[in-house]
Amino acid sequence: MLREAGAELITWSPLADADVPDVDGLYFGGGYPEVHAGALAENSAVRKAVRRFAEAGRAIYAECGGLMFLAESLEDLQGRVHPMVGVLPGAVRMRPHGLTIGYAEVTLEGDGPLGAAGTVVRGQEFHASTLGPVPAAIRRVYRVRAPGGGERAEGFLVGRALMSYVHLHFASNPAVAAAFVDACEASR
């Protein structure tokens, strides 16, 4: 859908590369950063490069594993704390028991790199980690609603970096892919 919206997708590796590629935006999908926490922490060059990218006001969308990578730190199941990128001022902690799993509907409560306030998109959550307290000054631009459950504010927006535990399904609202491509183009 991003290609259909006009994006050229460039792949790279925060494990192997020392810098981000010359791109207009970054999309960090899900994954398991806790499996590679040590290697991600050791690659301080790429962590700094991603942070500079965010601080320069470039568009970033990060979901679940991407949120974990962009947080201050990641504590693994052995209790080791690994520094991460630090765009999101909060610590992620793996939980030995417990899993958050289920479908969700997200309504954008504020404008951001995925569209304007009022945009609705669906997705799912699947994670065995928790995000520690995030300062109240950090904007939450999602209202997340789970079937049969309550609602919560999420979708942390720091500059033009949007981070969430929800894996959005862009096909549920193709306008979000186009909005992200537009946000990337606007950061040139």
mmCIF file of C-alpha atoms in Angstrom:
data_model
loop_
_atom_site.group_PDB
_atom_site.id
_atom_site.type_symbol
_atom_site.label_atom_id
_atom_site.label_comp_id
_atom_site.label_asym_id
_atom_site.label_seq_id
_atom_site.Cartn_x
_atom_site.Cartn_y
_atom_site.Cartn_z
ATOM 1 C CA MET A 1 0.000 0.000 0.000
ATOM 2 C CA LEU A 2 2.913 2.344 0.648
ATOM 3 C CA ARG A 3 4.248 1.652 -2.852
ATOM 4 C CA GLU A 4 0.787 2.257 -4.310
ATOM 5 C CA ALA A 5 0.786 5.596 -2.480
ATOM 6 C CA GLY A 6 4.056 6.533 -4.198
ATOM 7 C CA ALA A 7 6.743 5.345 -1.790
ATOM 8 C CA GLU A 8 9.980 3.711 -2.802
ATOM 9 C CA LEU A 9 10.790 1.203 -0.060
ATOM 10 C CA ILE A 10 14.420 0.882 1.011
ATOM 11 C CA THR A 11 15.391 -1.912 3.396
ATOM 12 C CA TRP A 12 18.172 -1.625 5.939
ATOM 13 C CA SER A 13 19.124 -3.196 9.260
ATOM 14 C CA PRO A 14 19.478 -1.475 12.641
ATOM 15 C CA LEU A 15 21.499 -4.555 13.622
ATOM 16 C CA ALA A 16 24.036 -4.427 10.786
ATOM 17 C CA ASP A 17 24.053 -0.840 9.501
ATOM 18 C CA ALA A 18 25.792 2.060 11.231
ATOM 19 C CA ASP A 19 23.528 4.744 9.795
ATOM 20 C CA VAL A 20 20.033 5.178 8.441
ATOM 21 C CA PRO A 21 19.742 5.266 4.656
ATOM 22 C CA ASP A 22 19.120 8.516 2.810
ATOM 23 C CA VAL A 23 15.317 8.413 3.059
ATOM 24 C CA ASP A 24 12.438 10.748 3.838
ATOM 25 C CA GLY A 25 10.834 8.615 6.545
ATOM 26 C CA LEU A 26 11.290 5.499 8.639
ATOM 27 C CA TYR A 27 8.803 2.689 9.264
ATOM 28 C CA PHE A 28 9.682 0.339 12.121
ATOM 29 C CA GLY A 29 7.290 -2.587 12.022
ATOM 30 C CA GLY A 30 6.794 -5.219 14.654
ATOM 31 C CA GLY A 31 9.336 -7.858 15.483
ATOM 32 C CA TYR A 32 11.199 -9.095 18.484
ATOM 33 C CA PRO A 33 13.828 -6.533 19.530
ATOM 34 C CA GLU A 34 14.179 -8.338 22.864
ATOM 35 C CA VAL A 35 15.831 -11.230 20.975
ATOM 36 C CA HIS A 36 18.458 -8.818 19.630
ATOM 37 C CA ALA A 37 18.536 -6.315 22.511
ATOM 38 C CA GLY A 38 22.257 -6.738 23.138
ATOM 39 C CA ALA A 39 23.199 -6.235 19.488
ATOM 40 C CA LEU A 40 20.840 -3.261 19.129
ATOM 41 C CA ALA A 41 22.331 -1.673 22.244
ATOM 42 C CA GLU A 42 25.883 -2.260 20.978
ATOM 43 C CA ASN A 43 25.119 -0.494 17.688
ATOM 44 C CA SER A 44 25.260 2.943 19.262
ATOM 45 C CA ALA A 45 25.980 4.554 15.886
ATOM 46 C CA VAL A 46 22.623 3.535 14.437
ATOM 47 C CA ARG A 47 20.781 4.355 17.664
ATOM 48 C CA LYS A 48 22.236 7.873 17.520
ATOM 49 C CA ALA A 49 21.460 8.164 13.797
ATOM 50 C CA VAL A 50 17.811 7.220 14.342
ATOM 51 C CA ARG A 51 17.556 9.694 17.217
ATOM 52 C CA ARG A 52 19.047 12.476 15.057
ATOM 53 C CA PHE A 53 16.558 11.561 12.307
ATOM 54 C CA ALA A 54 13.693 11.996 14.780
ATOM 55 C CA GLU A 55 15.124 15.192 16.271
ATOM 56 C CA ALA A 56 15.389 16.652 12.754
ATOM 57 C CA GLY A 57 11.587 16.391 12.514
ATOM 58 C CA ARG A 58 11.561 13.554 9.999
ATOM 59 C CA ALA A 59 8.513 11.269 9.792
ATOM 60 C CA ILE A 60 8.718 7.978 11.699
ATOM 61 C CA TYR A 61 6.052 5.348 12.263
ATOM 62 C CA ALA A 62 6.907 2.606 14.774
ATOM 63 C CA GLU A 63 4.636 -0.189 15.916
ATOM 64 C CA CYS A 64 5.192 -2.682 18.748
ATOM 65 C CA GLY A 65 8.800 -3.840 18.260
ATOM 66 C CA GLY A 66 9.492 -0.469 16.669
ATOM 67 C CA LEU A 67 8.105 1.310 19.738
ATOM 68 C CA MET A 68 10.352 -0.884 21.900
ATOM 69 C CA PHE A 69 13.420 0.063 19.812
ATOM 70 C CA LEU A 70 12.605 3.787 19.997
ATOM 71 C CA ALA A 71 12.062 3.725 23.785
ATOM 72 C CA GLU A 72 14.742 4.737 26.308
ATOM 73 C CA SER A 73 15.624 1.181 27.264
ATOM 74 C CA LEU A 74 14.579 -2.439 27.014
ATOM 75 C CA GLU A 75 14.818 -4.769 30.007
ATOM 76 C CA ASP A 76 15.036 -8.407 28.958
ATOM 77 C CA LEU A 77 13.660 -11.401 30.855
ATOM 78 C CA GLN A 78 17.004 -11.849 32.637
ATOM 79 C CA GLY A 79 16.733 -8.334 34.085
ATOM 80 C CA ARG A 80 19.452 -6.833 31.864
ATOM 81 C CA VAL A 81 18.664 -3.294 30.786
ATOM 82 C CA HIS A 82 19.748 -2.381 27.262
ATOM 83 C CA PRO A 83 19.818 1.240 26.044
ATOM 84 C CA MET A 84 17.650 1.842 23.007
ATOM 85 C CA VAL A 85 17.165 4.934 20.812
ATOM 86 C CA GLY A 86 15.535 7.192 23.428
ATOM 87 C CA VAL A 87 12.974 9.007 21.263
ATOM 88 C CA LEU A 88 10.164 7.821 23.550
ATOM 89 C CA PRO A 89 10.949 8.708 27.176
ATOM 90 C CA GLY A 90 9.901 5.452 28.763
ATOM 91 C CA ALA A 91 11.370 2.054 29.562
ATOM 92 C CA VAL A 92 10.109 -1.220 28.129
ATOM 93 C CA ARG A 93 10.173 -4.320 30.293
ATOM 94 C CA MET A 94 9.635 -7.876 29.144
ATOM 95 C CA ARG A 95 7.150 -9.816 31.270
ATOM 96 C CA PRO A 96 7.771 -13.497 32.036
ATOM 97 C CA HIS A 97 4.039 -14.177 32.121
ATOM 98 C CA GLY A 98 1.220 -12.397 30.442
ATOM 99 C CA LEU A 99 0.488 -11.484 26.921
ATOM 100 C CA THR A 100 -1.478 -8.645 25.412
ATOM 101 C CA ILE A 101 -3.263 -9.965 22.363
ATOM 102 C CA GLY A 102 -6.339 -8.925 20.456
ATOM 103 C CA TYR A 103 -7.891 -6.756 17.813
ATOM 104 C CA ALA A 104 -8.169 -3.017 18.230
ATOM 105 C CA GLU A 105 -9.753 -0.028 16.574
ATOM 106 C CA VAL A 106 -7.768 3.190 16.615
ATOM 107 C CA THR A 107 -9.201 6.661 16.182
ATOM 108 C CA LEU A 108 -6.689 9.442 15.654
ATOM 109 C CA GLU A 109 -7.401 12.092 18.267
ATOM 110 C CA GLY A 110 -4.905 14.501 16.746
ATOM 111 C CA ASP A 111 -3.165 15.109 13.448
ATOM 112 C CA GLY A 112 -0.007 13.109 12.852
ATOM 113 C CA PRO A 113 2.006 11.234 10.242
ATOM 114 C CA LEU A 114 -0.857 8.781 9.602
ATOM 115 C CA GLY A 115 -3.553 11.343 8.996
ATOM 116 C CA ALA A 116 -5.883 13.883 10.491
ATOM 117 C CA ALA A 117 -7.867 13.699 13.696
ATOM 118 C CA GLY A 118 -10.936 11.525 13.255
ATOM 119 C CA THR A 119 -9.231 8.948 11.021
ATOM 120 C CA VAL A 120 -10.206 5.399 12.031
ATOM 121 C CA VAL A 121 -8.021 2.341 11.355
ATOM 122 C CA ARG A 122 -8.026 -1.195 12.692
ATOM 123 C CA GLY A 123 -5.207 -3.428 13.839
ATOM 124 C CA GLN A 124 -4.091 -5.882 16.473
ATOM 125 C CA GLU A 125 -1.825 -6.119 19.489
ATOM 126 C CA PHE A 126 0.510 -8.969 20.345
ATOM 127 C CA HIS A 127 3.207 -8.274 22.928
ATOM 128 C CA ALA A 128 4.680 -9.640 26.134
ATOM 129 C CA SER A 129 6.177 -6.378 27.321
ATOM 130 C CA THR A 130 5.017 -3.324 29.177
ATOM 131 C CA LEU A 131 5.916 0.296 28.690
ATOM 132 C CA GLY A 132 6.773 2.101 31.905
ATOM 133 C CA PRO A 133 5.357 5.504 32.698
ATOM 134 C CA VAL A 134 5.542 7.965 29.830
ATOM 135 C CA PRO A 135 5.509 11.630 30.866
ATOM 136 C CA ALA A 136 2.100 13.278 30.572
ATOM 137 C CA ALA A 137 3.695 15.940 28.347
ATOM 138 C CA ILE A 138 4.083 13.350 25.566
ATOM 139 C CA ARG A 139 1.069 13.613 23.269
ATOM 140 C CA ARG A 140 -1.165 10.602 22.846
ATOM 141 C CA VAL A 141 -2.906 10.824 19.479
ATOM 142 C CA TYR A 142 -4.695 7.449 19.491
ATOM 143 C CA ARG A 143 -7.880 6.407 21.186
ATOM 144 C CA VAL A 144 -7.532 2.609 21.222
ATOM 145 C CA ARG A 145 -10.678 0.538 21.605
ATOM 146 C CA ALA A 146 -10.569 -3.242 21.995
ATOM 147 C CA PRO A 147 -13.661 -5.338 21.240
ATOM 148 C CA GLY A 148 -15.625 -5.756 24.433
ATOM 149 C CA GLY A 149 -13.066 -3.671 26.311
ATOM 150 C CA GLY A 150 -12.528 -0.127 27.313
ATOM 151 C CA GLU A 151 -10.685 2.655 25.627
ATOM 152 C CA ARG A 152 -7.262 4.051 26.324
ATOM 153 C CA ALA A 153 -5.089 6.865 25.080
ATOM 154 C CA GLU A 154 -1.986 5.689 23.245
ATOM 155 C CA GLY A 155 -0.131 6.472 20.011
ATOM 156 C CA PHE A 156 2.759 8.491 21.407
ATOM 157 C CA LEU A 157 3.750 11.421 19.194
ATOM 158 C CA VAL A 158 7.187 12.941 19.747
ATOM 159 C CA GLY A 159 7.881 15.523 17.063
ATOM 160 C CA ARG A 160 6.865 13.638 13.913
ATOM 161 C CA ALA A 161 7.625 10.185 15.349
ATOM 162 C CA LEU A 162 4.499 8.130 16.073
ATOM 163 C CA MET A 163 4.926 5.060 18.289
ATOM 164 C CA SER A 164 2.339 2.500 19.380
ATOM 165 C CA TYR A 165 1.938 -1.108 20.456
ATOM 166 C CA VAL A 166 -0.872 -1.501 17.896
ATOM 167 C CA HIS A 167 0.029 -3.122 14.557
ATOM 168 C CA LEU A 168 -2.206 -1.196 12.166
ATOM 169 C CA HIS A 169 -3.705 -2.910 9.140
ATOM 170 C CA PHE A 170 -3.397 -0.220 6.476
ATOM 171 C CA ALA A 171 -5.934 -2.012 4.258
ATOM 172 C CA SER A 172 -8.602 -1.192 6.848
ATOM 173 C CA ASN A 173 -8.152 2.460 5.850
ATOM 174 C CA PRO A 174 -5.859 2.978 2.831
ATOM 175 C CA ALA A 175 -5.747 6.710 3.544
ATOM 176 C CA VAL A 176 -3.227 6.085 6.353
ATOM 177 C CA ALA A 177 -0.625 4.725 3.895
ATOM 178 C CA ALA A 178 -1.085 7.763 1.667
ATOM 179 C CA ALA A 179 -0.888 10.078 4.699
ATOM 180 C CA PHE A 180 2.386 8.502 5.805
ATOM 181 C CA VAL A 181 3.881 8.912 2.318
ATOM 182 C CA ASP A 182 2.751 12.563 2.369
ATOM 183 C CA ALA A 183 4.327 13.042 5.817
ATOM 184 C CA CYS A 184 7.588 11.574 4.538
ATOM 185 C CA GLU A 185 7.564 13.844 1.481
ATOM 186 C CA ALA A 186 6.874 16.851 3.726
ATOM 187 C CA SER A 187 10.024 16.106 5.727
ATOM 188 C CA ARG A 188 12.311 16.670 2.741
#
